[in-house]
Structures are given as C-alpha cells and as structure tokens.
GROMACS .gro file of C-alpha atoms in nm:
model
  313
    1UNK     CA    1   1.572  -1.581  -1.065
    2UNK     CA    2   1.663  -1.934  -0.948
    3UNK     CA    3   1.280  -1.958  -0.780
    4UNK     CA    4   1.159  -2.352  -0.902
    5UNK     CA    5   0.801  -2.244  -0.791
    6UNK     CA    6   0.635  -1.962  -0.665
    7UNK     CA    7   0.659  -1.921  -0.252
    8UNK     CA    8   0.834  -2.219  -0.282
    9UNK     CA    9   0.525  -2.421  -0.338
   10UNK     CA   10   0.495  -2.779  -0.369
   11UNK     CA   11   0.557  -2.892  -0.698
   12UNK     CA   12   0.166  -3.044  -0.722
   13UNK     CA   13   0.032  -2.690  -0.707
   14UNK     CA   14   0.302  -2.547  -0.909
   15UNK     CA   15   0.222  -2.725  -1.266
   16UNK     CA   16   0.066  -2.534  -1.551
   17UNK     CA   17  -0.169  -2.784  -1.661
   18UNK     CA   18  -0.386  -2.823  -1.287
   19UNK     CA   19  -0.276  -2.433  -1.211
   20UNK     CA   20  -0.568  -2.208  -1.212
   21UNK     CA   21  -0.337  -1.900  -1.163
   22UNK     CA   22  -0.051  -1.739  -1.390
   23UNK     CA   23   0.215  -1.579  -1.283
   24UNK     CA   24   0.452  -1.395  -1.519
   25UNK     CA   25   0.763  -1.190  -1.426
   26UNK     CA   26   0.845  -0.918  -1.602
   27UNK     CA   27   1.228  -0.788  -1.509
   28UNK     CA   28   1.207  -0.424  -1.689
   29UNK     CA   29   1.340  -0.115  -1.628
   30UNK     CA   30   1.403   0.041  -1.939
   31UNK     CA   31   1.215   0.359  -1.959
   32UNK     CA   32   1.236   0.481  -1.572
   33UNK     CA   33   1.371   0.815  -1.535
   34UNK     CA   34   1.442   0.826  -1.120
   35UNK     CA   35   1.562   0.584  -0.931
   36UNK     CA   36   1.677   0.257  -1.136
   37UNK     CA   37   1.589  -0.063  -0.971
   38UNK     CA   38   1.275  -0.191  -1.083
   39UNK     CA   39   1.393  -0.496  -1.281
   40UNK     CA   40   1.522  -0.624  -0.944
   41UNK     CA   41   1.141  -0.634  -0.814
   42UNK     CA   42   1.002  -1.001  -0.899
   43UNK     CA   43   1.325  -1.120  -0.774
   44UNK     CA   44   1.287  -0.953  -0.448
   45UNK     CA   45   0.939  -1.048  -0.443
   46UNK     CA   46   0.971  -1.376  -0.543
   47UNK     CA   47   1.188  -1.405  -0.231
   48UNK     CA   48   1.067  -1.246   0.040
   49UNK     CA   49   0.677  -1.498  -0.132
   50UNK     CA   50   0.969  -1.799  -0.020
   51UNK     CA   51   0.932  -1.629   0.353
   52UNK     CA   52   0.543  -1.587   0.366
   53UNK     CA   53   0.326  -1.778   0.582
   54UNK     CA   54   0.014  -1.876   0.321
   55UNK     CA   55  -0.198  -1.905   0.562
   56UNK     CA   56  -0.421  -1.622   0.523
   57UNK     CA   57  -0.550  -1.552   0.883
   58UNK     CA   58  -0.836  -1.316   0.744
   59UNK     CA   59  -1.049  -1.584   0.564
   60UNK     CA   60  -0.896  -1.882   0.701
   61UNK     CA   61  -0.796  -2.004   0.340
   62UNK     CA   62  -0.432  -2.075   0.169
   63UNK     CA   63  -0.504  -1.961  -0.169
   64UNK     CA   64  -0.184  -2.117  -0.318
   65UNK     CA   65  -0.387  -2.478  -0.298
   66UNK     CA   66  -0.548  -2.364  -0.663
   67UNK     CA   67  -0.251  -2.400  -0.820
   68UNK     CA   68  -0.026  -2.082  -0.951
   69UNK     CA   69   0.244  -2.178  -1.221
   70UNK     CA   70   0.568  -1.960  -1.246
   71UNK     CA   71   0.601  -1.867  -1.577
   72UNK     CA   72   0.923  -1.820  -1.771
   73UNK     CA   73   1.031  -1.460  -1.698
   74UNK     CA   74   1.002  -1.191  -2.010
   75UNK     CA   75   1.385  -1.104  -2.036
   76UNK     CA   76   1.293  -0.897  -2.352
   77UNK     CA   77   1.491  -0.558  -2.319
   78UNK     CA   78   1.634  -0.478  -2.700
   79UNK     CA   79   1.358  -0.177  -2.665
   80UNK     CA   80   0.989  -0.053  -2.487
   81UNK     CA   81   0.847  -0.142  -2.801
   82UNK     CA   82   0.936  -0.519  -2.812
   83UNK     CA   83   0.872  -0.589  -2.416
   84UNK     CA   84   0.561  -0.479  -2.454
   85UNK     CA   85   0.501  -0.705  -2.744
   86UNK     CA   86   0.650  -0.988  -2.556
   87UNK     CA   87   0.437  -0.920  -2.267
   88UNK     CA   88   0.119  -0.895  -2.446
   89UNK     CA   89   0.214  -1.201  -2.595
   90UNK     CA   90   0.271  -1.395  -2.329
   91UNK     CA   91  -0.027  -1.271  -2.131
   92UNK     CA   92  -0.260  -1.360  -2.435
   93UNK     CA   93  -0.134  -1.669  -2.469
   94UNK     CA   94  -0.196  -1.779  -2.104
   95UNK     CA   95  -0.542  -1.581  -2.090
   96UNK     CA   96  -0.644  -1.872  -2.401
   97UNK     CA   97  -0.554  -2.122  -2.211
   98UNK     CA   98  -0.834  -2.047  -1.929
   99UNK     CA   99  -0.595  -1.961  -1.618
  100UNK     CA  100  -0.612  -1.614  -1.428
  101UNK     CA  101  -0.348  -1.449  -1.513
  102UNK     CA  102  -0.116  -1.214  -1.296
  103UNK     CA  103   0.222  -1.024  -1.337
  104UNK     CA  104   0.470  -0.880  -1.149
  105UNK     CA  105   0.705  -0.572  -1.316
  106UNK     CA  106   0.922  -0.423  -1.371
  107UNK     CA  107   0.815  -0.069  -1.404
  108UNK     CA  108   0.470   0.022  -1.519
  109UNK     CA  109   0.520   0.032  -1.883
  110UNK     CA  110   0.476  -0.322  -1.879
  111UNK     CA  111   0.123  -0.291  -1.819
  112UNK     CA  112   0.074  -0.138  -2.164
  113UNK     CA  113   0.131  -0.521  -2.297
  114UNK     CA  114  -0.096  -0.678  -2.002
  115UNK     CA  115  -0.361  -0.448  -2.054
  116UNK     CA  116  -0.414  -0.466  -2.411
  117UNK     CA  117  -0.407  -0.833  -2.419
  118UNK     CA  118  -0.653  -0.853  -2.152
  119UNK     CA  119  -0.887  -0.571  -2.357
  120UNK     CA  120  -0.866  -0.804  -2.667
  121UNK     CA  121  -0.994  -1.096  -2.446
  122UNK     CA  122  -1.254  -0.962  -2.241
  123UNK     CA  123  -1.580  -0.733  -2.348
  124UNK     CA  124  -1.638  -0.418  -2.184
  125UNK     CA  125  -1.342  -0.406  -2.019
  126UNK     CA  126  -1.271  -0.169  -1.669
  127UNK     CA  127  -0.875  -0.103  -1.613
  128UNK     CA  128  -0.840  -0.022  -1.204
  129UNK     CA  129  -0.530   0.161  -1.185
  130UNK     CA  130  -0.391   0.189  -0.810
  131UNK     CA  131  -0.118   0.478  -0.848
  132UNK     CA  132   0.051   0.805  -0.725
  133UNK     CA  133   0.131   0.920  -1.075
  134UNK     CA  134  -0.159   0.979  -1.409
  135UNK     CA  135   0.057   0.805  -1.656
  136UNK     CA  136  -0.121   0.958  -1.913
  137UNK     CA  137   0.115   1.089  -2.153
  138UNK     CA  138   0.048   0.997  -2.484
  139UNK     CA  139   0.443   0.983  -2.548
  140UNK     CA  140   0.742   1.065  -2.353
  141UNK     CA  141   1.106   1.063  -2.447
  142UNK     CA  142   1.041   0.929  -2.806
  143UNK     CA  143   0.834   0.684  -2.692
  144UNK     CA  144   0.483   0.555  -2.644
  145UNK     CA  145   0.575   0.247  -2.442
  146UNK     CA  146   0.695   0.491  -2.134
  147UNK     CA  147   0.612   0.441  -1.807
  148UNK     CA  148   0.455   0.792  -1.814
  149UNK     CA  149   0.277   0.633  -2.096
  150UNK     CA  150   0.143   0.305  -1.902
  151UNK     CA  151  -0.216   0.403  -1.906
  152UNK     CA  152  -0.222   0.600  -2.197
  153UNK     CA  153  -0.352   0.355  -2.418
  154UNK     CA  154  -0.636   0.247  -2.172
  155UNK     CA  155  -0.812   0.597  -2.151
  156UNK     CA  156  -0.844   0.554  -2.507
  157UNK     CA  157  -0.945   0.175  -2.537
  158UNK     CA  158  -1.116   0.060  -2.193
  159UNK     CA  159  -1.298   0.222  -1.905
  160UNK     CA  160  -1.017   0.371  -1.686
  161UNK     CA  161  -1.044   0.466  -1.356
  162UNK     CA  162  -0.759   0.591  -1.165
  163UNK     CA  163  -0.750   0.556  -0.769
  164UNK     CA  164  -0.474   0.760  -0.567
  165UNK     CA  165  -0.334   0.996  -0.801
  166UNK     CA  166  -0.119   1.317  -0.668
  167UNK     CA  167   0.152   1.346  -0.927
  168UNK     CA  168   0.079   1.454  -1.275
  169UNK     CA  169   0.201   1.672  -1.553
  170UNK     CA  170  -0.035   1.893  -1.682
  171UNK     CA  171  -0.081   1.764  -2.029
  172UNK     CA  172  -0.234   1.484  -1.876
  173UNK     CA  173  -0.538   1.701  -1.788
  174UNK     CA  174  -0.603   1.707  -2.144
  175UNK     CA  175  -0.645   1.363  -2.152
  176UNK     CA  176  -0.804   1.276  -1.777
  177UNK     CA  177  -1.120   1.175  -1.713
  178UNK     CA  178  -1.181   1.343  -1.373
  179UNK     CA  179  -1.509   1.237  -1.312
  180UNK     CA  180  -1.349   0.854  -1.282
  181UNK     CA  181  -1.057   0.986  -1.103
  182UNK     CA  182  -1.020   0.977  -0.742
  183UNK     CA  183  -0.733   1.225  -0.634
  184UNK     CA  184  -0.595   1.149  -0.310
  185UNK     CA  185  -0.605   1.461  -0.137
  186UNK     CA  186  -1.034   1.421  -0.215
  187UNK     CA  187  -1.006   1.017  -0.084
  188UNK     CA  188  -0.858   1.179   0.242
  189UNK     CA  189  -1.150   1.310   0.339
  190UNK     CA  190  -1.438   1.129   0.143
  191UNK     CA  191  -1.556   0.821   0.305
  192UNK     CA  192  -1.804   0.746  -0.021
  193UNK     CA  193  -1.506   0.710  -0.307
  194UNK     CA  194  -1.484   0.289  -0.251
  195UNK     CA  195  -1.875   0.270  -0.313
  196UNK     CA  196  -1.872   0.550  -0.619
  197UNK     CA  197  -1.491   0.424  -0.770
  198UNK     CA  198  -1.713   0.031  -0.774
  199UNK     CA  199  -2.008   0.178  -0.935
  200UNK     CA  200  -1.817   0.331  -1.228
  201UNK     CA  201  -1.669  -0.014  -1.343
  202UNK     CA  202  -1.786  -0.280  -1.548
  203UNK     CA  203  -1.834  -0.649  -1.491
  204UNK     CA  204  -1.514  -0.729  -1.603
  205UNK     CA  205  -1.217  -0.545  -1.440
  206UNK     CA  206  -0.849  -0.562  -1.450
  207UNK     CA  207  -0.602  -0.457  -1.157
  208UNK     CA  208  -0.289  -0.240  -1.218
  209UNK     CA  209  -0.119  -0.143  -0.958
  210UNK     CA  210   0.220   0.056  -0.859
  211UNK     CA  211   0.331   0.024  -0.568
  212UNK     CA  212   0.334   0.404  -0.509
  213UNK     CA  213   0.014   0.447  -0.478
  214UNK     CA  214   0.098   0.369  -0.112
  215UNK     CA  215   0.228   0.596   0.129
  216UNK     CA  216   0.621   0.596   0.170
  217UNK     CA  217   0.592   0.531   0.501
  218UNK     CA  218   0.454   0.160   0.445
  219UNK     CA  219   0.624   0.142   0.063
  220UNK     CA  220   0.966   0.330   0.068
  221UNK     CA  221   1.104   0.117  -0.195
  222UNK     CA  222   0.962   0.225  -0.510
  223UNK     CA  223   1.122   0.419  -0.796
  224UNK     CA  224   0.933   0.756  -0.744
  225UNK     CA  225   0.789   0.778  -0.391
  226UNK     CA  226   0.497   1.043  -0.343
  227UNK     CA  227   0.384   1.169  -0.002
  228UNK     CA  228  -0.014   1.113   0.085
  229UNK     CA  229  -0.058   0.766  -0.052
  230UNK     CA  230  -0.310   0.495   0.046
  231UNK     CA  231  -0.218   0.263   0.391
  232UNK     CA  232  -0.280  -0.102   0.407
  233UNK     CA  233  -0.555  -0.204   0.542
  234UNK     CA  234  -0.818   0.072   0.343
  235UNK     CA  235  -0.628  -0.060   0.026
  236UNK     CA  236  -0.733  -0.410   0.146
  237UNK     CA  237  -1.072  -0.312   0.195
  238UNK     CA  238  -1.079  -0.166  -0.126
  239UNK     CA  239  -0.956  -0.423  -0.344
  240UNK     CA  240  -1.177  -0.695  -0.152
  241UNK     CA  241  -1.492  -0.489  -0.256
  242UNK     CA  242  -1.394  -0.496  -0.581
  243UNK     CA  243  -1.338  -0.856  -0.615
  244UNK     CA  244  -1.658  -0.940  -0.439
  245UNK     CA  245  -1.849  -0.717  -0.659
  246UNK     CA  246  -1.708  -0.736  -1.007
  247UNK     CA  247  -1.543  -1.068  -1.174
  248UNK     CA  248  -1.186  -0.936  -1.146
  249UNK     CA  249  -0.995  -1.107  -1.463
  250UNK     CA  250  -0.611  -1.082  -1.401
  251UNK     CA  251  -0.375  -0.786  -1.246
  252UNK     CA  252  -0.071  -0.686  -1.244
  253UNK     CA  253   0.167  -0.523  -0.987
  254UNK     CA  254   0.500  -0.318  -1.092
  255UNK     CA  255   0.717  -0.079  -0.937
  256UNK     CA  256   0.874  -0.235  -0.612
  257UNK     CA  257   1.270  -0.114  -0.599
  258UNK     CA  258   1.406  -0.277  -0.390
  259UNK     CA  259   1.679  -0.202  -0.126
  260UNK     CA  260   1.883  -0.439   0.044
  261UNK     CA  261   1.854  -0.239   0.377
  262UNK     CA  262   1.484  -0.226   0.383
  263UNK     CA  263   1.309  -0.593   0.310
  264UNK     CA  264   0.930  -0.448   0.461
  265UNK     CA  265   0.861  -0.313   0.107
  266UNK     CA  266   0.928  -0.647  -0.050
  267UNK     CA  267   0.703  -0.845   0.171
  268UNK     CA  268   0.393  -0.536   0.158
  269UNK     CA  269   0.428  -0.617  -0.243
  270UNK     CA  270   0.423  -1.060  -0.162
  271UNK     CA  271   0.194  -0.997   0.077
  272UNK     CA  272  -0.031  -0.748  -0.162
  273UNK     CA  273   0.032  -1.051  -0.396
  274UNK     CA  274  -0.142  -1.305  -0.196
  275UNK     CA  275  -0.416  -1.133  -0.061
  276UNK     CA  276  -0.550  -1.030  -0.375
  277UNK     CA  277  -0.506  -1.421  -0.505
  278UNK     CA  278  -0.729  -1.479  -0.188
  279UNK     CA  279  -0.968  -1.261  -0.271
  280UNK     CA  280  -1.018  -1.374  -0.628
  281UNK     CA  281  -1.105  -1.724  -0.500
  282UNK     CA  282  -1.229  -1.674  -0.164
  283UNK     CA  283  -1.537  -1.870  -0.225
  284UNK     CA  284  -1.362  -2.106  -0.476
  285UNK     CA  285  -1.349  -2.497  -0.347
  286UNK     CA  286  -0.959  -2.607  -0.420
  287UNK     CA  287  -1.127  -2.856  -0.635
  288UNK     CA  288  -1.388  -2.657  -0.847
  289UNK     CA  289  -1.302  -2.625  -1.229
  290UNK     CA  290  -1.221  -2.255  -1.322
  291UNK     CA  291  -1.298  -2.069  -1.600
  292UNK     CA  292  -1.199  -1.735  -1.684
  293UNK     CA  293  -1.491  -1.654  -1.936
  294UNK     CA  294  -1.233  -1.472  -2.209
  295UNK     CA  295  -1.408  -1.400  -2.540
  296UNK     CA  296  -1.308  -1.591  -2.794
  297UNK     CA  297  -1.447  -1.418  -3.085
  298UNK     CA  298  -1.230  -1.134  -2.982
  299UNK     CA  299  -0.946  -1.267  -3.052
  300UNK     CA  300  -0.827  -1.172  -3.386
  301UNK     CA  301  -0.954  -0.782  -3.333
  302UNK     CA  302  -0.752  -0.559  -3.481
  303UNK     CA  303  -0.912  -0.220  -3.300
  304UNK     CA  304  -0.570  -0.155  -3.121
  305UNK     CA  305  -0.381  -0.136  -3.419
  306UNK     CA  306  -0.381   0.238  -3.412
  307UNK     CA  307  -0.151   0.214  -3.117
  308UNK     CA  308   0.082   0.038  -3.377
  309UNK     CA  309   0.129   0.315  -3.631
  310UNK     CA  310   0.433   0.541  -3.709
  311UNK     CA  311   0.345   0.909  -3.648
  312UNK     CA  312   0.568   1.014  -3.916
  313UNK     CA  313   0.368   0.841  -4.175
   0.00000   0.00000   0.00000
C-alpha cells in the first residue's frame, strides 16, 4: 500500500500527534476457507477513500478535519496466533495514547486482537457485531484464532450482541446467546430490533463489522456472500443510533474481497468507513480536545489469559 495518508488527506490532518482518529490496516487472510482475497481489502479501500468526496452531505460536516493517522500496516502472517498478537498490540498501544482507534481487515479473525485489546481498556465493555455468519466456534481447523472463531472469545469476555446473522453451524447454538441475537429473517419483519439491540448494550461499545452482513446485492465482494442481508441506508440508521446513544470506543471493519470488475463494493466499505467516523464526532468542534476515557488501571489485567493456554496441557 503506497497510500501517504488516508483519502489522500492533507498532510496537517494526517499526523499522529494532532490526529484524534487511528487507523490500522490489517492485510490478513490466513484462516479463510472460501474465496481468498481478503488481504487485498485495505488496499482496495484505501483507494477507492483516495476517490471519496468527504463532504458528508447528511450532516453537513467533513469528518477527516479531526485528524486520522494511517498507521503502519500489520504485515504479520508467520501464523493466526501471532497476527492476532500483533494486532492487539498495536491497537493497545494506540488506545494509550488517547486516539479512537479503527481498523480495516483482512478477514474477521483479526478482530479477535482488536477486541481484546479494547476489553482490557474499557469497563463493561459491549462488542456490536454486524455479520451474516455466528463466528462462534470455539476452534476450527486447529485453531482458535479462525475466522469462525472471531467472536468466540467475546461471548465469553464482553457483552456480545450479534446483528444480522443467517449462517451458522450448529455448535454455535451451544454457545449463542439468542436473547442478544437478532437473526435476520426476525429483523425482516420487526420494526422494534434497533430500539431493543440499543437497550441491551452498555455505555461503552465497540463496532465489528463484516461486510456480509449486507445483502449481496449492495456487497458482492466479500469472501462468503449470504442472501437476506441488511441494505444501506437501515444499516446507517442503525449505526447512527448507536453512536448517538452509547460512547462508541473504536471499530473495526473486515471482509471486503475485492474484484477488479466490480469497484461499488470497495467504495460501500470507504464510504461505511466515513460515515461511521462522522457519526462518532458529529457534534465534535474540529478544535475540541478528545479523550477516549480508556481505563488505565486495566491495563495490566491478566483475565484473558485463559484464551492463552495450550489445551493439551
């Protein structure tokens, strides 16, 4: 990724030091088991970001004025294990340093690193998963750091609630909450799940979201496409609920694939990008100090270590 700065940003709102945003790429696709492609997303992102107006017509802001820094990519691929050690890293590191921090996958096992470091920062934490599949398995093909896995590790740790799902194995209903899942074939035809999905969260919440939990009629280019998925503007609606009601901390996004004969999926994920950015500091002055409220105290825990641990000893 030759990208100097993110949407091709002047360099003044591109520095890390007067950035108030984050934004790590994570080039991964180690564990998929469909369509390979996913470590080509931020690069097609980042790209089709260069060919977005930010002007964002719906509140009249351009969000990119607080400052978003491009990190250094996470090239680490020697194993699931280590990216997600890298990534946790990485997304700890910048969480200390007060910005609001966002990535961009890479399939969804990289959310297993963004997640955890953003449960060992903030108290009480909600995980928002936006997503056709559970990702529940507690291991799949030798491995906990799966994308089946990705959200393993939250049912157990945070307060997971799952929006979109209609593709599951069913194991996973062993380990489902169901009362703080919202399937989509029920969403189809229940105007109250936004109001009822908000009321089961926390203050603090963090975004995950794959890109198929949109229909493949709006999202084709995804590694494992599901019919019945959410459309754009009730995902928009959605999301800017949430971030009115609840102090969103940092998301991630994961799972575009591209294709070089279909560009609309890249610019659904830049644009997705954006919009939540705008949303997250909609009523933010471009001059107003920031402060992502992370818990310091937390940050030696050691109650994920569990998730660490050889099952053969």
């Amino acid at each position: 990724m030759d990208n100097k700065t993110y949407a091709g940003i002047e360099e003044q709102y591109s520095k890390l030091d007067s950035s108030k945003i984050v934004l790590i790429s994570v080039p991964y696709d180690g564990t998929s088991t469909w369509q390979k492609g996913a470590d080509k997303g931020p690069e097609a992102f980042l790209n089709a970001s260069e060919n977005m107006e930010l002007y964002d017509i719906e509140t009249g802001t351009e969000v990119y004025k607080q400052g978003v820094y491009l990190a250094k990519p996470i090239t680490e691929n020697s194993s699931p294990e280590k990216m997600v050690d890298a990534v946790h890293e990485a997304t700890k590191k910048y969480i200390k340093r007060n910005k609001f921090v966002t990535a961009f996958g890479g399939e969804h096992s990289i959310s297993i690193g963004t997640i955890r470091a953003f449960n060992e920062c903030f108290d009480n934490l909600t995980v928002l998963q936006l997503d056709a599949h559970a990702d529940l398995r507690k291991e799949y093909h030798g491995s906990k750091c799966n994308h089946a896995c990705a959200l393993y590790e939250a049912s157990q740790t945070a307060n997971l609630i799952q929006v979109g799902i209609r593709s599951m194995d069913v194991i996973e209903t062993t380990v489902m909450d169901f009362d703080k899942t919202y399937f989509a074939h029920d969403m189809a035809v229940d105007d109250t799940w936004m109001d009822s999905a908000i009321d089961q969260m926390t203050e603090n919440v963090f975004i995950t979201i794959d890109l198929d939990a949109f229909d493949p009629s709006i999202m084709p280019s995804t590694g494992t496409p599901e019919p019945g998925g959410l459309l754009w503007y009730e995902t928009l609606e959605f999301l800017r609920q949430v971030f009115a009601e609840k102090n969103v901390v940092g998301f991630d996004i994961v799972e575009l694939c591209p294709n070089e004969n279909e560009r609309s999926s890249d610019f659904l994920a830049a644009k997705l990008y954006y919009k939540m950015l705008t949303y997250k500091f909609l009523d933010d002055a471009v001059g107003d100090s920031f402060d992502n409220n992370f818990n310091e105290s937390k940050e030696n825990t050691t109650k994920f270590s569990k998730f660490n641990e050889d099952d053969d000893n």
